[in-house]
mmCIF file of C-alpha atoms in Angstrom:
data_model
loop_
_atom_site.group_PDB
_atom_site.id
_atom_site.type_symbol
_atom_site.label_atom_id
_atom_site.label_comp_id
_atom_site.label_asym_id
_atom_site.label_seq_id
_atom_site.Cartn_x
_atom_site.Cartn_y
_atom_site.Cartn_z
ATOM 1 C CA UNK A 21 -58.085 -5.543 -20.208
ATOM 2 C CA UNK A 22 -55.409 -4.244 -22.439
ATOM 3 C CA UNK A 23 -55.076 -3.941 -26.172
ATOM 4 C CA UNK A 24 -51.638 -5.577 -26.369
ATOM 5 C CA UNK A 25 -53.003 -9.058 -26.960
ATOM 6 C CA UNK A 26 -51.094 -9.830 -30.140
ATOM 7 C CA UNK A 27 -47.883 -11.797 -29.548
ATOM 8 C CA UNK A 28 -44.691 -10.753 -31.246
ATOM 9 C CA UNK A 29 -43.710 -13.441 -33.785
ATOM 10 C CA UNK A 30 -39.993 -13.292 -32.967
ATOM 11 C CA UNK A 31 -40.674 -13.884 -29.275
ATOM 12 C CA UNK A 32 -42.848 -16.961 -29.900
ATOM 13 C CA UNK A 33 -39.754 -19.130 -29.539
ATOM 14 C CA UNK A 34 -39.338 -18.118 -25.874
ATOM 15 C CA UNK A 35 -40.782 -20.820 -23.652
ATOM 16 C CA UNK A 36 -41.543 -20.759 -19.928
ATOM 17 C CA UNK A 37 -42.151 -23.438 -17.343
ATOM 18 C CA UNK A 38 -45.069 -23.037 -14.945
ATOM 19 C CA UNK A 39 -42.788 -22.061 -12.045
ATOM 20 C CA UNK A 40 -41.065 -19.426 -14.161
ATOM 21 C CA UNK A 41 -44.384 -17.995 -15.353
ATOM 22 C CA UNK A 42 -45.767 -17.952 -11.810
ATOM 23 C CA UNK A 43 -42.655 -16.140 -10.562
ATOM 24 C CA UNK A 44 -42.847 -13.594 -13.405
ATOM 25 C CA UNK A 45 -46.321 -12.496 -12.275
ATOM 26 C CA UNK A 46 -46.055 -13.169 -8.556
ATOM 27 C CA UNK A 47 -48.824 -15.780 -8.560
ATOM 28 C CA UNK A 48 -48.912 -19.410 -7.536
ATOM 29 C CA UNK A 49 -48.698 -22.331 -9.901
ATOM 30 C CA UNK A 50 -52.133 -23.287 -8.623
ATOM 31 C CA UNK A 51 -53.468 -19.948 -9.918
ATOM 32 C CA UNK A 52 -52.101 -20.700 -13.369
ATOM 33 C CA UNK A 53 -53.588 -24.205 -13.321
ATOM 34 C CA UNK A 54 -56.936 -22.681 -12.280
ATOM 35 C CA UNK A 55 -56.906 -20.391 -15.327
ATOM 36 C CA UNK A 56 -56.045 -23.409 -17.474
ATOM 37 C CA UNK A 57 -59.008 -25.322 -16.026
ATOM 38 C CA UNK A 58 -61.273 -22.401 -16.997
ATOM 39 C CA UNK A 59 -59.978 -22.510 -20.578
ATOM 40 C CA UNK A 60 -58.112 -19.194 -20.376
ATOM 41 C CA UNK A 61 -54.634 -20.629 -20.893
ATOM 42 C CA UNK A 62 -53.650 -23.478 -23.195
ATOM 43 C CA UNK A 63 -50.038 -24.505 -22.593
ATOM 44 C CA UNK A 64 -48.236 -26.963 -24.735
ATOM 45 C CA UNK A 65 -47.070 -30.196 -23.113
ATOM 46 C CA UNK A 66 -43.621 -31.683 -23.285
ATOM 47 C CA UNK A 67 -44.158 -35.041 -21.652
ATOM 48 C CA UNK A 68 -45.910 -34.169 -18.409
ATOM 49 C CA UNK A 69 -44.468 -30.655 -18.188
ATOM 50 C CA UNK A 70 -46.462 -27.562 -19.100
ATOM 51 C CA UNK A 71 -44.672 -25.235 -21.508
ATOM 52 C CA UNK A 72 -45.897 -21.679 -22.026
ATOM 53 C CA UNK A 73 -45.196 -19.401 -24.975
ATOM 54 C CA UNK A 74 -44.816 -15.645 -24.995
ATOM 55 C CA UNK A 75 -48.473 -15.475 -26.101
ATOM 56 C CA UNK A 76 -49.459 -17.484 -23.002
ATOM 57 C CA UNK A 77 -47.444 -15.094 -20.857
ATOM 58 C CA UNK A 78 -49.223 -12.128 -22.448
ATOM 59 C CA UNK A 79 -52.609 -13.804 -21.912
ATOM 60 C CA UNK A 80 -51.797 -14.392 -18.238
ATOM 61 C CA UNK A 81 -50.903 -10.718 -17.853
ATOM 62 C CA UNK A 82 -54.242 -9.754 -19.406
ATOM 63 C CA UNK A 83 -56.106 -12.210 -17.187
ATOM 64 C CA UNK A 84 -54.490 -10.856 -14.036
ATOM 65 C CA UNK A 85 -55.100 -7.262 -15.057
ATOM 66 C CA UNK A 86 -58.749 -8.031 -15.779
ATOM 67 C CA UNK A 87 -59.129 -9.767 -12.402
ATOM 68 C CA UNK A 88 -57.594 -6.716 -10.688
ATOM 69 C CA UNK A 89 -60.366 -4.503 -12.057
ATOM 70 C CA UNK A 90 -63.041 -6.985 -11.026
ATOM 71 C CA UNK A 91 -63.794 -8.805 -14.261
ATOM 72 C CA UNK A 92 -65.509 -12.169 -14.033
ATOM 73 C CA UNK A 93 -63.863 -15.274 -15.473
ATOM 74 C CA UNK A 94 -66.619 -15.511 -18.087
ATOM 75 C CA UNK A 95 -65.952 -11.917 -19.209
ATOM 76 C CA UNK A 96 -62.215 -12.564 -19.428
ATOM 77 C CA UNK A 97 -62.832 -15.704 -21.487
ATOM 78 C CA UNK A 98 -65.120 -13.795 -23.856
ATOM 79 C CA UNK A 99 -62.522 -11.032 -24.211
ATOM 80 C CA UNK A 100 -59.735 -13.487 -24.992
ATOM 81 C CA UNK A 101 -61.888 -15.578 -27.342
ATOM 82 C CA UNK A 102 -62.952 -12.514 -29.335
ATOM 83 C CA UNK A 103 -59.358 -11.955 -30.428
ATOM 84 C CA UNK A 104 -59.456 -14.997 -32.681
ATOM 85 C CA UNK A 105 -56.584 -17.099 -33.922
ATOM 86 C CA UNK A 106 -54.889 -14.306 -35.861
ATOM 87 C CA UNK A 107 -56.418 -11.183 -34.335
ATOM 88 C CA UNK A 108 -59.348 -11.129 -36.762
ATOM 89 C CA UNK A 109 -61.752 -10.249 -33.940
ATOM 90 C CA UNK A 110 -59.769 -7.243 -32.754
ATOM 91 C CA UNK A 111 -62.551 -4.708 -33.449
ATOM 92 C CA UNK A 112 -65.142 -6.832 -31.627
ATOM 93 C CA UNK A 113 -62.681 -7.257 -28.773
ATOM 94 C CA UNK A 114 -62.184 -3.499 -28.470
ATOM 95 C CA UNK A 115 -65.948 -2.884 -28.557
ATOM 96 C CA UNK A 116 -66.324 -5.464 -25.775
ATOM 97 C CA UNK A 117 -63.686 -3.644 -23.697
ATOM 98 C CA UNK A 118 -65.419 -0.309 -24.279
ATOM 99 C CA UNK A 119 -68.804 -1.719 -23.202
ATOM 100 C CA UNK A 120 -67.479 -3.559 -20.139
ATOM 101 C CA UNK A 121 -65.343 -0.668 -18.897
ATOM 102 C CA UNK A 122 -68.262 1.760 -19.326
ATOM 103 C CA UNK A 123 -70.433 -0.587 -17.225
ATOM 104 C CA UNK A 124 -67.734 -0.871 -14.543
ATOM 105 C CA UNK A 125 -67.183 2.900 -14.455
ATOM 106 C CA UNK A 126 -70.918 3.507 -13.987
ATOM 107 C CA UNK A 127 -71.082 0.828 -11.279
ATOM 108 C CA UNK A 128 -68.135 2.320 -9.382
ATOM 109 C CA UNK A 129 -69.510 5.856 -9.695
ATOM 110 C CA UNK A 130 -72.802 4.631 -8.184
ATOM 111 C CA UNK A 131 -70.897 2.964 -5.345
ATOM 112 C CA UNK A 132 -68.907 6.158 -4.773
ATOM 113 C CA UNK A 133 -72.168 8.140 -4.526
ATOM 114 C CA UNK A 134 -73.531 5.608 -2.038
ATOM 115 C CA UNK A 135 -70.344 5.818 0.018
ATOM 116 C CA UNK A 136 -70.497 9.632 0.060
ATOM 117 C CA UNK A 137 -74.132 9.505 1.222
ATOM 118 C CA UNK A 138 -73.261 7.009 3.958
ATOM 119 C CA UNK A 139 -70.233 9.025 5.070
ATOM 120 C CA UNK A 140 -72.323 12.170 5.272
ATOM 121 C CA UNK A 141 -74.927 10.425 7.424
ATOM 122 C CA UNK A 142 -72.242 8.912 9.654
ATOM 123 C CA UNK A 143 -70.657 12.339 10.159
ATOM 124 C CA UNK A 144 -74.032 13.759 11.272
ATOM 125 C CA UNK A 145 -74.560 10.867 13.706
ATOM 126 C CA UNK A 146 -70.978 11.120 14.987
ATOM 127 C CA UNK A 147 -71.193 14.866 15.513
ATOM 128 C CA UNK A 148 -74.607 14.622 17.193
ATOM 129 C CA UNK A 149 -73.405 11.917 19.559
ATOM 130 C CA UNK A 150 -70.362 13.984 20.524
ATOM 131 C CA UNK A 151 -72.563 17.033 21.161
ATOM 132 C CA UNK A 152 -74.990 15.032 23.322
ATOM 133 C CA UNK A 153 -72.108 13.531 25.274
ATOM 134 C CA UNK A 154 -70.529 16.952 25.815
ATOM 135 C CA UNK A 155 -73.872 18.335 27.028
ATOM 136 C CA UNK A 156 -74.043 15.578 29.669
ATOM 137 C CA UNK A 157 -70.589 16.311 31.033
ATOM 138 C CA UNK A 158 -70.441 18.492 34.172
ATOM 139 C CA UNK A 159 -68.778 21.840 33.620
#
């Protein structure tokens, strides 16, 4: 989750079709429609065609970045909703990011410790098995 959520007013006139947006981020159109169905993206409609603004493009980038670090859809939605219509929730949004990243860091550090413990045990077992096998070999 990034702190570049605010769109640039001058770039709000740039519009993207779903295929163009999907290509820009290397995702499928189905992925974009999924995020729409979860209420994370809200494209405008021109007839039956979805039209995305620069703000939508920025939101999609934030969504994908958050998914990359393992955020749940509900957490991403909360993060995006905290921003507000005009950025009035920016401080709350930043506090949310601080809390969630601290939780994720602690979780990953615990996993790393567990992995190190498991690796250490596996090395002992591996070494012991090699020694026992070598002892059984005729000289």
